[in-house]
mmCIF file of N, CA and C in Angstrom:
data_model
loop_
_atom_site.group_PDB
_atom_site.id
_atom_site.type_symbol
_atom_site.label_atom_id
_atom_site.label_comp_id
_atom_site.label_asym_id
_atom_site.label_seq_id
_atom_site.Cartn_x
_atom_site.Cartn_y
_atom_site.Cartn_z
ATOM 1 N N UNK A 44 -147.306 237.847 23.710
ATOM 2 C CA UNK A 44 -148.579 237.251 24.060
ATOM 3 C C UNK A 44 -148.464 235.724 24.152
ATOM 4 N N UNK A 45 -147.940 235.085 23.267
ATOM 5 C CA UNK A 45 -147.426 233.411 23.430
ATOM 6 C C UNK A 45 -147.129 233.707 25.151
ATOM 7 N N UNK A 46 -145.732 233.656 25.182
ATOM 8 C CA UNK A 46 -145.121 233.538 26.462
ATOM 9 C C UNK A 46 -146.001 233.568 27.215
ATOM 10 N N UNK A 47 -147.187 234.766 27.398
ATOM 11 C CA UNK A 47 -148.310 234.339 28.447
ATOM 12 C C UNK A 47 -148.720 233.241 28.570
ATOM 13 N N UNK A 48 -149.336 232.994 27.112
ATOM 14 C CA UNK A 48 -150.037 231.590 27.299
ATOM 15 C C UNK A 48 -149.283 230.256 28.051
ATOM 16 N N UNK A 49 -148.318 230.698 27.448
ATOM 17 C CA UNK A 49 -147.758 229.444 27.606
ATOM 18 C C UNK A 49 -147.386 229.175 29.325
ATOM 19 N N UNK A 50 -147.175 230.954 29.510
ATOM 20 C CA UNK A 50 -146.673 230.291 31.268
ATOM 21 C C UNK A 50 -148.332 230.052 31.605
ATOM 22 N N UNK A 51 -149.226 230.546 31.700
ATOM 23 C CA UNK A 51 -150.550 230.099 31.785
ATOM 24 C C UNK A 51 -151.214 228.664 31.860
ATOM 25 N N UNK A 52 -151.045 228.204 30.718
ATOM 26 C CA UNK A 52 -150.664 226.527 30.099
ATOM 27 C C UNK A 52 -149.693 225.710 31.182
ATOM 28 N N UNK A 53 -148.870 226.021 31.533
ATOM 29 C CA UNK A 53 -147.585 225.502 32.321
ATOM 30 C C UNK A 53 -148.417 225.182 34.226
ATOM 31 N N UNK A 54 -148.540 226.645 34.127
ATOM 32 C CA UNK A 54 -149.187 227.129 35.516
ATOM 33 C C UNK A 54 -150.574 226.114 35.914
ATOM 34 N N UNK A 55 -151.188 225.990 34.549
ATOM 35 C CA UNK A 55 -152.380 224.692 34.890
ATOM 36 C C UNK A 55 -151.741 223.520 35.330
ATOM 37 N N UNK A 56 -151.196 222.969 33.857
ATOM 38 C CA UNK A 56 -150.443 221.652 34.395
ATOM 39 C C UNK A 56 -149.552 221.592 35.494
ATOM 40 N N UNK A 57 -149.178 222.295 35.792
ATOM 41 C CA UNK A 57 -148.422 222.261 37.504
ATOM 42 C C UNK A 57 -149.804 221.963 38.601
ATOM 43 N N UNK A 58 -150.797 223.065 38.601
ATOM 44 C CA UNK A 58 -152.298 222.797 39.113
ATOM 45 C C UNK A 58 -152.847 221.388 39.176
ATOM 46 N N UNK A 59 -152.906 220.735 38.001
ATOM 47 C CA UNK A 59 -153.468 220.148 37.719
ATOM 48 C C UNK A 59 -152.759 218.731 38.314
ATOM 49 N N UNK A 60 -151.569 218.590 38.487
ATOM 50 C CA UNK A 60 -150.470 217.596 38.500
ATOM 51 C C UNK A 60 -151.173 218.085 40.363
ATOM 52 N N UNK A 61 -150.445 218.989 40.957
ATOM 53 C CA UNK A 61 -151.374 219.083 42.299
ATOM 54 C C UNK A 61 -152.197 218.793 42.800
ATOM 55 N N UNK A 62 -152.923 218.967 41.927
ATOM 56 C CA UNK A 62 -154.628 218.569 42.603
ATOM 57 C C UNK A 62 -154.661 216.772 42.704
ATOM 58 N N UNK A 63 -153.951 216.225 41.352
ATOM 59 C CA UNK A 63 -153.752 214.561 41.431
ATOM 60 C C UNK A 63 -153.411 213.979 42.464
ATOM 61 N N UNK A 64 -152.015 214.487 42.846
ATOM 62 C CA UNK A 64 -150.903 213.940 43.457
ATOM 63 C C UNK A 64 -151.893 214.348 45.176
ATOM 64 N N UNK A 65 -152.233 215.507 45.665
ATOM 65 C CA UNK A 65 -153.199 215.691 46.409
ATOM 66 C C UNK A 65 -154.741 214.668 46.783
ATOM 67 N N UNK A 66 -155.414 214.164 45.569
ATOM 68 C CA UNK A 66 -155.404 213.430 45.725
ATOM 69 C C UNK A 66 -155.898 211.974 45.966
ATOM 70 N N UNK A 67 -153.813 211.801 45.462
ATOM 71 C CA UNK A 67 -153.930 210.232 45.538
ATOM 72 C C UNK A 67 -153.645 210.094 47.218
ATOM 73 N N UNK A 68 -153.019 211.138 48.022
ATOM 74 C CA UNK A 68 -152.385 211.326 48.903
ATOM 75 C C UNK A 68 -153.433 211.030 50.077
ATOM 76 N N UNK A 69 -154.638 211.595 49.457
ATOM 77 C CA UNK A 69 -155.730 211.809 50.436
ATOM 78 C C UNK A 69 -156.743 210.115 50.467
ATOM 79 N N UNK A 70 -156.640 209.503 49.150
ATOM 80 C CA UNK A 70 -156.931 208.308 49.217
ATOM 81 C C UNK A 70 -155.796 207.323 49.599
ATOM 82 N N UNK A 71 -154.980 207.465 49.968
ATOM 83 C CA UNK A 71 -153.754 206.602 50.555
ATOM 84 C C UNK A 71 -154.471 206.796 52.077
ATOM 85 N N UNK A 72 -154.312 207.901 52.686
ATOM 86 C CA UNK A 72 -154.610 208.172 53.876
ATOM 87 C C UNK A 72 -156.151 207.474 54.558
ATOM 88 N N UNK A 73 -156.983 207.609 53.396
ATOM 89 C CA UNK A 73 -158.098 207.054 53.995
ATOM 90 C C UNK A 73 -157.738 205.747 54.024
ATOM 91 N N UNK A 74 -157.175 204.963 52.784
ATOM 92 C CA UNK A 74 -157.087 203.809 53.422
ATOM 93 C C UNK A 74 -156.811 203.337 54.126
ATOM 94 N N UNK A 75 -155.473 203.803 54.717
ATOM 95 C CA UNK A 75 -154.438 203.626 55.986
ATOM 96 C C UNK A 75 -155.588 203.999 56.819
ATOM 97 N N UNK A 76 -156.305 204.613 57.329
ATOM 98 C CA UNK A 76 -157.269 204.655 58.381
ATOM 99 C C UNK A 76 -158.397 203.700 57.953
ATOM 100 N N UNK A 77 -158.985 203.396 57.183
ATOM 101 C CA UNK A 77 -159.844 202.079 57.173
ATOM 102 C C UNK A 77 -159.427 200.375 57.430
ATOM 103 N N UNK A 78 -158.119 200.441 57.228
ATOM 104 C CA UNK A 78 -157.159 199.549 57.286
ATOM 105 C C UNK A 78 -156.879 199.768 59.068
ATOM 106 N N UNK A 79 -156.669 200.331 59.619
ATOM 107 C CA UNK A 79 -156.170 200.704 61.216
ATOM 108 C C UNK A 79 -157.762 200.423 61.483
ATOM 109 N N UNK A 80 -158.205 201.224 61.470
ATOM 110 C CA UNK A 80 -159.757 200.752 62.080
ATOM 111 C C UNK A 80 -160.064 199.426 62.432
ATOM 112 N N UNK A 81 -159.698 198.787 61.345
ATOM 113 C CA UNK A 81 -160.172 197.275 60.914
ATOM 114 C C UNK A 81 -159.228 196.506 61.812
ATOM 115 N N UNK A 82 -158.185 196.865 61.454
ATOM 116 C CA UNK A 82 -157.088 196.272 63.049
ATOM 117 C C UNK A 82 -157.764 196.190 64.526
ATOM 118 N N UNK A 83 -157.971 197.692 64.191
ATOM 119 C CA UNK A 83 -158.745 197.834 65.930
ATOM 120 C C UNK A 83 -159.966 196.818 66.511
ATOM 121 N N UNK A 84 -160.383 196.973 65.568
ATOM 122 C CA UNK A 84 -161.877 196.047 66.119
ATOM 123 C C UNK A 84 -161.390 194.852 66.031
ATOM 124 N N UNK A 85 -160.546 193.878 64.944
ATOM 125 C CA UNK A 85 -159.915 192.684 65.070
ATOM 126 C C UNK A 85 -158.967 192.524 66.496
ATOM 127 N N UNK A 86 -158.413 193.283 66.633
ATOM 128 C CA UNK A 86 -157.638 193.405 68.153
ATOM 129 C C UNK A 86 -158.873 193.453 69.210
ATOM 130 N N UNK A 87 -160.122 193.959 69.359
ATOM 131 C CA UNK A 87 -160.861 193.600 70.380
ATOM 132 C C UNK A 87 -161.639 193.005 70.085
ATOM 133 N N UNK A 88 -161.812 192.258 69.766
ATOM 134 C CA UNK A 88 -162.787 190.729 68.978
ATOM 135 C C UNK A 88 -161.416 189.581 69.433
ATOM 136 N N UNK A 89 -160.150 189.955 69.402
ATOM 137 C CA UNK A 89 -159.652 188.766 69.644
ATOM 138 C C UNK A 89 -159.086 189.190 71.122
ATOM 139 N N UNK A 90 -159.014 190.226 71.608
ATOM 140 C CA UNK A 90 -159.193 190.176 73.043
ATOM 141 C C UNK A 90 -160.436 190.183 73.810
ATOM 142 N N UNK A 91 -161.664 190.019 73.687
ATOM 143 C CA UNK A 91 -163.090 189.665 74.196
ATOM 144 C C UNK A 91 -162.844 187.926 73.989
ATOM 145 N N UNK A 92 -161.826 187.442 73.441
ATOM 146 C CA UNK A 92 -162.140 186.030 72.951
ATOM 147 C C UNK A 92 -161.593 185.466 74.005
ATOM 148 N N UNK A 93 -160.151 186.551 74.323
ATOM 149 C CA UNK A 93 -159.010 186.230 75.570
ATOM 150 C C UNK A 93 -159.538 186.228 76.464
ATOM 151 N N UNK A 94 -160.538 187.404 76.831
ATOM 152 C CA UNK A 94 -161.108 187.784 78.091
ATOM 153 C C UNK A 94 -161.821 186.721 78.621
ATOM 154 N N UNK A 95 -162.768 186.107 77.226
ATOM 155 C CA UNK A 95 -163.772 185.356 77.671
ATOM 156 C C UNK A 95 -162.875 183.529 78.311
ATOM 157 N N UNK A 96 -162.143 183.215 77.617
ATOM 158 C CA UNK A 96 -160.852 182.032 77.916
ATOM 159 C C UNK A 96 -160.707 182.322 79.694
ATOM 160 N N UNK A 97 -160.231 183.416 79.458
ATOM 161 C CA UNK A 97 -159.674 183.812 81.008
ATOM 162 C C UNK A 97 -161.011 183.140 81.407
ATOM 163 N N UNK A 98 -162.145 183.735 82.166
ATOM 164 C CA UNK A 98 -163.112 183.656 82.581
ATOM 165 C C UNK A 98 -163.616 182.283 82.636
ATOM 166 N N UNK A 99 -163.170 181.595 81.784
ATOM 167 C CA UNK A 99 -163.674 180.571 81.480
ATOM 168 C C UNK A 99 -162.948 179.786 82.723
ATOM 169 N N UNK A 100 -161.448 180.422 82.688
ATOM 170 C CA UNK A 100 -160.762 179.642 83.563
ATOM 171 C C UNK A 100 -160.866 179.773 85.001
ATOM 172 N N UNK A 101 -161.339 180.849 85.273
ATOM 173 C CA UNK A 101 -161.490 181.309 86.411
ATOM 174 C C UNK A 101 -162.426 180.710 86.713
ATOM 175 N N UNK A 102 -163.333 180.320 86.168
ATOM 176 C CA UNK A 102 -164.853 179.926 86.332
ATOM 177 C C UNK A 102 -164.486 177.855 86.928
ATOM 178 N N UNK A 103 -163.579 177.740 86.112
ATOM 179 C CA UNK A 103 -162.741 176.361 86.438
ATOM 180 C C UNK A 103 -162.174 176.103 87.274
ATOM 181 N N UNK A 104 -161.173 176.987 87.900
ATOM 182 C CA UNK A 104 -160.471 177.092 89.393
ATOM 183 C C UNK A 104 -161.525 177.261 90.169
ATOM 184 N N UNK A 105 -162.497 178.127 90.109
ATOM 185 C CA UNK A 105 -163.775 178.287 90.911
ATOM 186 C C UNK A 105 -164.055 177.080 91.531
ATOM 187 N N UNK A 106 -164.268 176.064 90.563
ATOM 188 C CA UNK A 106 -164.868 174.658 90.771
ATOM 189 C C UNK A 106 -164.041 174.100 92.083
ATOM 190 N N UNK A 107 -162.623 174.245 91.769
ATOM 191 C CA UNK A 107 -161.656 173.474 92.817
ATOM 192 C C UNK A 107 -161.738 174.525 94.338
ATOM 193 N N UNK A 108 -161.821 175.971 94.416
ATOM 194 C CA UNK A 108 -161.821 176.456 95.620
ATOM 195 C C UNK A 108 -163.318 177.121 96.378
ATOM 196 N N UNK A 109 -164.218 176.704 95.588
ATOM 197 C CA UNK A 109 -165.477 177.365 95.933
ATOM 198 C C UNK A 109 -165.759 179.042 96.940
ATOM 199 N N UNK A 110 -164.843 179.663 96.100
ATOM 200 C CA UNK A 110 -164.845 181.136 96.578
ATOM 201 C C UNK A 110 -165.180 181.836 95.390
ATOM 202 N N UNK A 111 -166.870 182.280 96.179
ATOM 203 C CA UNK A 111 -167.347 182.788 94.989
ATOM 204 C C UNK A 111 -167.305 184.420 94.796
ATOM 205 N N UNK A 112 -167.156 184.865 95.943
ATOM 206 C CA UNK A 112 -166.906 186.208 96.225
ATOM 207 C C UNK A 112 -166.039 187.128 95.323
ATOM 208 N N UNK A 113 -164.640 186.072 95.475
ATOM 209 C CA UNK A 113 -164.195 186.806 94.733
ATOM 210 C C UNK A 113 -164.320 186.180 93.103
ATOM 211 N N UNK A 114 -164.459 185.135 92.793
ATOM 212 C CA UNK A 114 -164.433 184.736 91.077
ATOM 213 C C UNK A 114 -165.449 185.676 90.700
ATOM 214 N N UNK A 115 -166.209 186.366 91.474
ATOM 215 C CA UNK A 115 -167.110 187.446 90.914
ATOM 216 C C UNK A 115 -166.654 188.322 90.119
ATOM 217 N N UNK A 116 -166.250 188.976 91.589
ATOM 218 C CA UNK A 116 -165.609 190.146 91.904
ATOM 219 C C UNK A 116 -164.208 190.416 90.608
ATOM 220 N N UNK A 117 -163.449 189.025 90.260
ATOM 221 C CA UNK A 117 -162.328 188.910 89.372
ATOM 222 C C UNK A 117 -163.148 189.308 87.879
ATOM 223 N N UNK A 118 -163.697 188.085 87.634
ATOM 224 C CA UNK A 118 -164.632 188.157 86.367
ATOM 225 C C UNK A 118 -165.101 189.467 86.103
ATOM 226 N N UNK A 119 -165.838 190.574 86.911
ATOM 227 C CA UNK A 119 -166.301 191.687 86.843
ATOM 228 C C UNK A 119 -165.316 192.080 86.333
ATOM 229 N N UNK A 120 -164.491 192.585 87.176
ATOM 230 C CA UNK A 120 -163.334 193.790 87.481
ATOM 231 C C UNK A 120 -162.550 193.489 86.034
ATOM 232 N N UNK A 121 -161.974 192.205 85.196
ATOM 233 C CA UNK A 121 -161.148 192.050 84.650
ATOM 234 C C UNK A 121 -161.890 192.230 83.025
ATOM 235 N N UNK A 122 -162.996 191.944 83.325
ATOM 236 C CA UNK A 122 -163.982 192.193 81.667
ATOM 237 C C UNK A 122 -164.015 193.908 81.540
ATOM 238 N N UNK A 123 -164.298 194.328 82.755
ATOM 239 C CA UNK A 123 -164.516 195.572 82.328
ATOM 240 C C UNK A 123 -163.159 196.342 82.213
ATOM 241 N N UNK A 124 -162.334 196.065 82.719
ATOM 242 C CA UNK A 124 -161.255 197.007 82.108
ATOM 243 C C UNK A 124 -160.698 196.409 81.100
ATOM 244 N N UNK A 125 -160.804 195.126 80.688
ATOM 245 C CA UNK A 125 -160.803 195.177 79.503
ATOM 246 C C UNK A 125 -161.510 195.960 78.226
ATOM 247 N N UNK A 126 -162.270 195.703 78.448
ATOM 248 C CA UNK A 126 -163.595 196.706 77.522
ATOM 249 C C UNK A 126 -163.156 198.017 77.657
ATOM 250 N N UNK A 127 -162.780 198.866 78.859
ATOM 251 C CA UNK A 127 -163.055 199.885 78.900
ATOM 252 C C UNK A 127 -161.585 199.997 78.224
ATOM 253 N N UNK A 128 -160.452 199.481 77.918
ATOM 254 C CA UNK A 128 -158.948 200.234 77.904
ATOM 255 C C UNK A 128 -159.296 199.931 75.991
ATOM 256 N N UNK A 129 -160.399 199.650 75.833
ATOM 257 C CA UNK A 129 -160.538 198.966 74.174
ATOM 258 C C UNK A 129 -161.362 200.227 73.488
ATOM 259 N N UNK A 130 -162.399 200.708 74.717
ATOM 260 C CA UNK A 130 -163.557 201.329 74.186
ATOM 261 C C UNK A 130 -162.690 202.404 73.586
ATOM 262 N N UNK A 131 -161.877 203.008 75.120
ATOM 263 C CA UNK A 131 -160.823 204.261 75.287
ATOM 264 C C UNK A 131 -160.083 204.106 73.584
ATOM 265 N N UNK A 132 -159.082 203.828 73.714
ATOM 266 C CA UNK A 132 -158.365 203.574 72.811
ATOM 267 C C UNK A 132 -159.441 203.993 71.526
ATOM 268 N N UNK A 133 -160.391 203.254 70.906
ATOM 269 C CA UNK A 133 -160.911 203.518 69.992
ATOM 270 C C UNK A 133 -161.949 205.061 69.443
ATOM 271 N N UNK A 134 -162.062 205.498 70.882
ATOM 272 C CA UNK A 134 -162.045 206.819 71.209
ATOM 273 C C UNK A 134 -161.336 207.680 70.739
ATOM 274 N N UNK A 135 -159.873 207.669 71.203
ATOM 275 C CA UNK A 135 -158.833 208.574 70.903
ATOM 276 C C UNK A 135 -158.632 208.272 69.458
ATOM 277 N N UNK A 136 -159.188 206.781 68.720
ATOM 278 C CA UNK A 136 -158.428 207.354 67.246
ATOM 279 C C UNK A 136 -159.662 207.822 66.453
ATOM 280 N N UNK A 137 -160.688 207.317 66.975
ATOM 281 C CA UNK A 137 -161.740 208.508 65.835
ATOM 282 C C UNK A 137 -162.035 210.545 66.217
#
């Protein structure tokens, strides 16, 4: 009857050591994804900053060739795929 107990006793603490190690495993992981997250949005906060520079410059050359057609047309086209290859991306990781 011991010997039961004892593998019994054993059989918890193995459980129990599992369930810990499980988890610490599972709070590692969240962090690593709250931590990546936080990347992500810092990576498009500092490319909206790029985007906006660009634009800025474009908006400057503008001055020297007065073609407005296309500094539009650039400005449009280049914000939004920016945005959109940022939105995407943040898509696929949630």
């Amino acid at each position: 009857m011991n010997l039961q107990k004892l593998k019994i006793s054993e059989s918890n603490n193995i459980l129990d050591e599992t369930k810990q190690t499980t988890s610490e495993f599972e709070e590692q992981i969240q962090n690593i994804y709250i931590s990546f997250n936080s990347k992500i949005l810092q990576l498009f906060e500092e490319l909206k900053d790029i985007n906006n520079k660009y634009k800025a410059s474009l908006i400057e050359l503008h001055s020297y060739t007065k073609n407005k057609t296309k500094l539009v047309d650039t400005i449009s086209i280049s914000e939004e795929d920016a945005i959109k290859t940022i939105e995407n991306l943040v898509k696929h990781i949630n």
